[in-house]
Coordinates of C-alpha atoms and ligand atoms in Angstrom, one line a residue:
Chain A
X1 CA -12.4 -11.3 -27.5
X2 CA -14.1 -14.7 -27.5
X3 CA -17.6 -14.7 -26.0
X4 CA -16.8 -17.4 -23.5
X5 CA -13.4 -16.1 -22.2
X6 CA -14.0 -14.9 -18.7
X7 CA -13.7 -11.2 -18.6
X8 CA -12.3 -11.2 -15.1
X9 CA -9.1 -12.9 -16.3
X10 CA -7.8 -9.9 -18.2
X11 CA -7.4 -6.2 -17.5
X12 CA -9.1 -5.5 -20.8
X13 CA -12.0 -7.7 -19.9
X14 CA -12.5 -6.0 -16.6
X15 CA -12.3 -2.6 -18.3
X16 CA -15.1 -3.7 -20.6
X17 CA -17.2 -4.8 -17.7
X18 CA -16.7 -1.5 -16.0
X19 CA -17.6 0.4 -19.1
X20 CA -20.7 -1.7 -19.5
X21 CA -21.8 -1.0 -15.9
X22 CA -21.3 2.7 -16.5
X23 CA -23.6 2.4 -19.6
X24 CA -20.7 3.3 -21.9
X25 CA -20.0 0.2 -23.8
X26 CA -20.9 0.3 -27.5
X27 CA -24.1 -1.5 -28.3
X28 CA -22.4 -4.3 -30.3
X29 CA -19.8 -5.0 -27.6
X30 CA -22.6 -4.9 -25.0
X31 CA -24.5 -7.6 -26.8
X32 CA -21.4 -9.9 -26.9
X33 CA -20.7 -9.1 -23.3
X34 CA -24.3 -9.9 -22.3
X35 CA -24.2 -13.3 -23.9
X36 CA -21.1 -14.0 -21.8
X37 CA -22.8 -12.7 -18.6
X38 CA -25.7 -15.0 -19.2
X39 CA -23.4 -18.0 -18.8
X40 CA -20.8 -16.7 -16.3
X41 CA -21.8 -16.2 -12.7
X42 CA -18.5 -14.5 -11.5
X43 CA -18.8 -11.9 -14.2
X44 CA -22.5 -11.4 -13.4
X45 CA -21.6 -11.0 -9.7
X46 CA -18.9 -8.5 -10.5
X47 CA -21.2 -6.5 -12.8
X48 CA -24.0 -6.5 -10.2
X49 CA -21.6 -5.3 -7.5
X50 CA -20.4 -2.4 -9.7
X51 CA -23.9 -1.5 -10.6
X52 CA -24.7 -1.3 -6.9
X53 CA -21.8 1.1 -6.3
X54 CA -22.9 3.3 -9.1
X55 CA -26.5 3.4 -7.9
X56 CA -25.5 4.2 -4.4
X57 CA -23.3 7.0 -5.5
X58 CA -25.8 8.3 -8.0
X59 CA -28.4 8.6 -5.2
X60 CA -26.3 11.3 -3.6
X61 CA -25.4 13.0 -6.8
X62 CA -28.2 15.7 -6.9
X63 CA -27.4 16.8 -3.3
X64 CA -23.7 17.1 -3.7
X65 CA -23.7 18.4 -7.3
X66 CA -21.8 21.7 -7.3
X67 CA -21.2 22.2 -11.0
X68 CA -23.7 24.1 -13.1
X69 CA -25.7 22.7 -15.9
X70 CA -23.5 24.2 -18.5
X71 CA -20.3 22.6 -17.2
X72 CA -22.1 19.3 -16.9
X73 CA -23.2 19.5 -20.5
X74 CA -19.7 20.5 -21.5
X75 CA -18.3 17.5 -19.7
X76 CA -20.9 15.3 -21.4
X77 CA -20.1 16.7 -24.8
X78 CA -16.4 16.3 -24.3
X79 CA -16.7 12.6 -23.4
X80 CA -14.4 10.5 -25.6
X81 CA -17.0 7.9 -26.6
X82 CA -19.0 10.6 -28.3
X83 CA -22.2 9.2 -29.9
X84 CA -23.3 10.7 -33.1
X85 CA -26.1 12.7 -31.5
X86 CA -23.7 14.6 -29.4
X87 CA -21.8 15.7 -32.5
X88 CA -25.0 16.8 -34.0
X89 CA -25.9 18.7 -30.8
X90 CA -22.5 20.3 -30.7
X91 CA -22.8 21.5 -34.3
X92 CA -26.4 22.5 -33.7
X93 CA -25.8 24.4 -30.4
X94 CA -22.8 26.3 -31.7
X95 CA -24.9 28.1 -34.4
X96 CA -28.1 28.4 -32.5
X97 CA -30.0 31.4 -31.4
X98 CA -31.7 30.2 -28.2
X99 CA -34.9 32.2 -28.7
X100 CA -37.0 29.4 -30.2
X101 CA -35.3 26.9 -27.9
X102 CA -38.3 25.8 -25.8
X103 CA -40.4 23.8 -28.3
X104 CA -37.3 22.5 -29.9
X105 CA -36.0 21.5 -26.5
X106 CA -39.0 19.3 -26.0
X107 CA -38.5 17.6 -29.3
X108 CA -34.8 17.3 -28.7
X109 CA -35.2 15.8 -25.3
X110 CA -37.5 13.1 -26.7
X111 CA -35.0 12.4 -29.4
X112 CA -32.1 12.2 -27.0
X113 CA -34.1 9.9 -24.8
X114 CA -34.8 7.6 -27.7
X115 CA -31.4 7.6 -29.3
X116 CA -29.3 7.4 -26.0
X117 CA -27.5 4.1 -25.3
X118 CA -29.6 1.6 -23.3
X119 CA -28.8 1.2 -19.7
X120 CA -27.6 -2.3 -18.9
X121 CA -30.2 -4.3 -16.9
X122 CA -28.3 -5.9 -14.1
X123 CA -30.4 -7.1 -11.2
X124 CA -29.8 -5.0 -8.1
X125 CA -32.4 -4.1 -5.6
X126 CA -31.3 -0.5 -5.4
X127 CA -33.6 0.5 -2.6
X128 CA -32.9 -2.3 -0.2
X129 CA -29.2 -2.5 -1.0
X130 CA -28.0 1.1 -0.7
X131 CA -27.1 1.2 3.0
X132 CA -25.2 -2.1 2.7
X133 CA -23.4 -0.7 -0.4
X134 CA -22.4 2.4 1.5
X135 CA -21.3 0.2 4.4
X136 CA -19.3 -2.0 2.1
X137 CA -17.5 1.0 0.5
X138 CA -16.7 2.3 3.9
X139 CA -15.5 -1.0 5.0
X140 CA -13.3 -1.5 2.0
X141 CA -11.8 2.0 2.4
X142 CA -11.1 1.4 6.0
X143 CA -9.5 -2.0 5.3
X144 CA -7.2 -0.5 2.7
X145 CA -6.3 2.3 5.1
X146 CA -5.7 0.1 8.1
X147 CA -4.0 -2.9 6.5
X148 CA -2.0 -0.8 4.0
X149 CA -3.0 -3.2 1.3
X150 CA -1.5 -2.0 -2.0
X151 CA 0.2 1.0 -0.3
X152 CA 3.5 2.1 -1.7
Chain B
X1 CA -30.9 38.2 -22.8
X2 CA -32.7 36.8 -19.8
X3 CA -35.2 35.0 -22.0
X4 CA -32.4 33.6 -24.1
X5 CA -30.6 32.2 -21.1
X6 CA -33.9 30.8 -19.8
X7 CA -34.5 29.1 -23.1
X8 CA -31.0 27.6 -23.0
X9 CA -31.4 26.6 -19.4
X10 CA -34.7 24.8 -20.2
X11 CA -33.1 22.9 -23.0
X12 CA -30.2 21.8 -20.9
X13 CA -32.5 20.8 -18.1
X14 CA -34.6 18.8 -20.4
X15 CA -31.5 17.1 -21.9
X16 CA -30.2 16.2 -18.5
X17 CA -33.4 14.8 -17.2
X18 CA -34.1 12.8 -20.3
X19 CA -30.7 11.3 -20.6
X20 CA -30.4 7.9 -18.9
X21 CA -29.0 7.9 -15.4
X22 CA -26.3 5.4 -16.4
X23 CA -24.9 7.9 -18.8
X24 CA -25.3 10.8 -16.4
X25 CA -23.1 9.0 -13.9
X26 CA -20.2 8.9 -16.3
X27 CA -20.5 12.6 -17.3
X28 CA -18.5 14.2 -14.4
X29 CA -14.9 14.9 -13.9
X30 CA -13.8 11.3 -13.8
X31 CA -12.2 10.1 -17.0
X32 CA -10.1 7.2 -18.2
X33 CA -9.6 3.9 -16.5
X34 CA -10.0 5.2 -12.9
X35 CA -13.7 5.3 -13.3
X36 CA -14.9 2.6 -10.8
X37 CA -13.9 4.2 -7.6
X38 CA -13.4 7.6 -9.0
X39 CA -14.3 10.1 -6.4
X40 CA -15.9 7.4 -4.2
X41 CA -14.2 8.7 -1.1
X42 CA -14.8 12.3 -2.0
X43 CA -18.4 11.6 -2.5
X44 CA -18.7 9.7 0.7
X45 CA -17.0 12.5 2.6
X46 CA -19.1 15.2 1.0
X47 CA -22.4 13.8 2.1
X48 CA -24.1 16.2 4.4
X49 CA -25.0 15.1 8.0
X50 CA -28.6 14.6 6.8
X51 CA -27.5 12.5 3.8
X52 CA -25.2 10.4 6.0
X53 CA -28.0 9.8 8.4
X54 CA -30.3 8.8 5.6
X55 CA -27.8 6.5 3.9
X56 CA -27.1 4.6 7.1
X57 CA -30.2 4.7 9.2
X58 CA -31.5 1.4 7.9
X59 CA -28.4 -0.5 9.3
X60 CA -28.5 -2.2 12.6
X61 CA -27.2 0.1 15.4
X62 CA -23.8 -1.4 15.8
X63 CA -23.0 -1.5 12.1
X64 CA -24.3 2.0 11.8
X65 CA -22.0 3.2 14.6
X66 CA -19.1 1.6 12.8
X67 CA -20.0 3.2 9.5
X68 CA -20.3 6.6 11.1
X69 CA -16.9 6.1 12.7
X70 CA -15.4 5.2 9.4
X71 CA -16.9 8.4 7.8
X72 CA -15.4 10.5 10.7
X73 CA -12.0 8.8 10.0
X74 CA -12.2 10.0 6.4
X75 CA -13.1 13.5 7.6
X76 CA -9.9 13.6 9.6
X77 CA -7.6 12.5 6.7
X78 CA -5.5 15.0 4.7
X79 CA -6.3 15.5 1.1
X80 CA -3.1 13.7 0.1
X81 CA -4.1 10.7 2.2
X82 CA -7.5 10.6 0.7
X83 CA -6.1 10.8 -2.8
X84 CA -3.8 7.9 -2.1
X85 CA -6.6 5.9 -0.6
X86 CA -8.9 6.7 -3.6
X87 CA -6.3 5.3 -5.9
X88 CA -5.9 2.1 -3.9
X89 CA -9.7 1.7 -3.6
X90 CA -9.9 1.9 -7.3
X91 CA -7.3 -0.8 -7.7
X92 CA -9.0 -2.9 -5.1
X93 CA -12.3 -2.8 -7.1
X94 CA -10.4 -4.3 -10.1
X95 CA -9.5 -7.4 -8.2
X96 CA -11.4 -10.6 -9.0
X97 CA -14.4 -10.8 -6.5
X98 CA -13.0 -13.8 -4.8
X99 CA -9.8 -11.9 -3.9
X100 CA -12.0 -9.0 -2.7
X101 CA -13.9 -11.4 -0.5
X102 CA -10.8 -12.9 0.9
X103 CA -9.6 -9.5 1.9
X104 CA -12.9 -8.6 3.6
X105 CA -13.0 -11.9 5.4
X106 CA -9.5 -11.4 6.6
X107 CA -10.2 -7.8 7.7
X108 CA -13.3 -8.9 9.7
X109 CA -11.3 -11.6 11.4
X110 CA -8.6 -9.1 12.2
X111 CA -11.2 -6.7 13.7
X112 CA -12.5 -9.4 15.9
X113 CA -9.1 -9.9 17.6
X114 CA -8.6 -8.3 21.0
X115 CA -6.9 -4.8 20.7
X116 CA -3.5 -5.9 22.0
X117 CA -3.4 -8.9 19.7
X118 CA -4.4 -6.6 16.8
X119 CA -1.3 -4.6 17.3
X120 CA 0.9 -7.7 17.2
X121 CA -0.8 -8.9 14.0
X122 CA -0.5 -5.4 12.5
X123 CA 3.2 -5.6 13.1
X124 CA 3.1 -8.9 11.3
X125 CA 1.4 -7.3 8.3
X126 CA 4.1 -4.7 8.2
X127 CA 6.7 -7.3 8.2
X128 CA 5.2 -9.4 5.5
X129 CA 4.8 -6.3 3.3
X130 CA 8.5 -5.7 3.4
X131 CA 9.4 -9.3 2.5
X132 CA 10.0 -10.9 -0.9
X133 CA 7.6 -13.6 -1.9
X134 CA 10.2 -16.3 -0.9
X135 CA 10.9 -14.6 2.4
X136 CA 7.2 -14.6 3.2
X137 CA 6.7 -18.3 2.6
X138 CA 9.8 -19.1 4.7
X139 CA 8.5 -16.8 7.5
X140 CA 5.0 -18.4 7.5
X141 CA 6.6 -21.9 7.9
X142 CA 9.0 -20.7 10.6
X143 CA 9.0 -21.6 14.3
X144 CA 8.9 -18.0 15.2
X145 CA 5.7 -17.5 13.3
X146 CA 3.9 -20.4 15.0
X147 CA 5.2 -19.4 18.5
X148 CA 4.3 -15.7 18.1
X149 CA 0.8 -16.1 16.8
X150 CA -2.1 -18.4 17.7
X151 CA -3.9 -20.4 15.0
X152 CA -6.5 -17.7 14.4
X153 CA -3.9 -15.1 14.0
X154 CA -1.8 -17.3 11.8
X155 CA -4.7 -17.7 9.5
X156 CA -5.2 -14.0 9.2
X157 CA -1.5 -13.4 8.4
X158 CA -1.6 -16.3 5.9
X159 CA -4.5 -14.6 4.1
X160 CA -2.7 -11.3 4.2
X161 CA 0.4 -12.9 2.6
X162 CA -1.9 -14.5 0.0
X163 CA -3.4 -11.1 -0.8
X164 CA 0.0 -9.5 -1.2
X165 CA 0.5 -11.9 -4.2
X166 CA -2.3 -10.1 -6.2
X167 CA -0.6 -8.2 -9.0
X168 CA -2.9 -5.2 -8.4
X169 CA -2.1 -4.9 -4.8
Ligands
ZN201 ZN1 -16.8 -14.4 -17.0

């Protein structure tokens, strides 16, 4: 995809933007996308709005989390865009005896933090914007409900 | 065995807390292209009363009241209705932002109408939804349309018809 072709024009482009906002776009693709974002206000606006949605929802995540750590890790390990470190972790954890795990965990946590993909930096004043983001989600949902937009 | 589990638990905890939040967000049950709005409604609905209060308390009173009412409406829906709405919310998020804004503007104008006029306009929405694109443009130019609705209502219905042209909707 050309750097200057607006991502909002194609489904594929929108998909890439969404992946980017979720922090899942591969680094090389993210660089290309970021150079487009630098020159395209509609895409920046779209990305910032998505980021706001994510941040708002993430703020509630700890309180409504019902899955255990293990299932969350399993879900993470099973993600399709598996970075190499996850493969290494999977191989490593399948053969491991957990006894010496504590010092290793510290080292591993550091490694994971360093090698994890970077979070996209999209300006969004998370603290101030949260109630409005919630309000907007509720408004959108209510609108789709009441106006039967895209209902079948 | 206990120590073993504890060691494993510590490792997992450290991994989870050290991994960036952006990646953590995508680690749940949601998969595939439905990620944007995935579980949005479910998450909104599952907020505890305390969380609801906290999320909305900074809003001006009238807007807060409206948001609370909208949450209650979600509470009253059946699971099937919520699923359907979840899917539509997801599609809506994929519209270009200009289309999304058009929809929001139209919906606000609609909400500002007096209740009895809202019912008439709602009937108009229903009618437009069942029409083909050609039938819609004919209807919007018709005498019936201009006699049945005032200028403000006509503008709302015209926006609605415009939105129905979006391929995602
Ligand atoms: Zn663009």
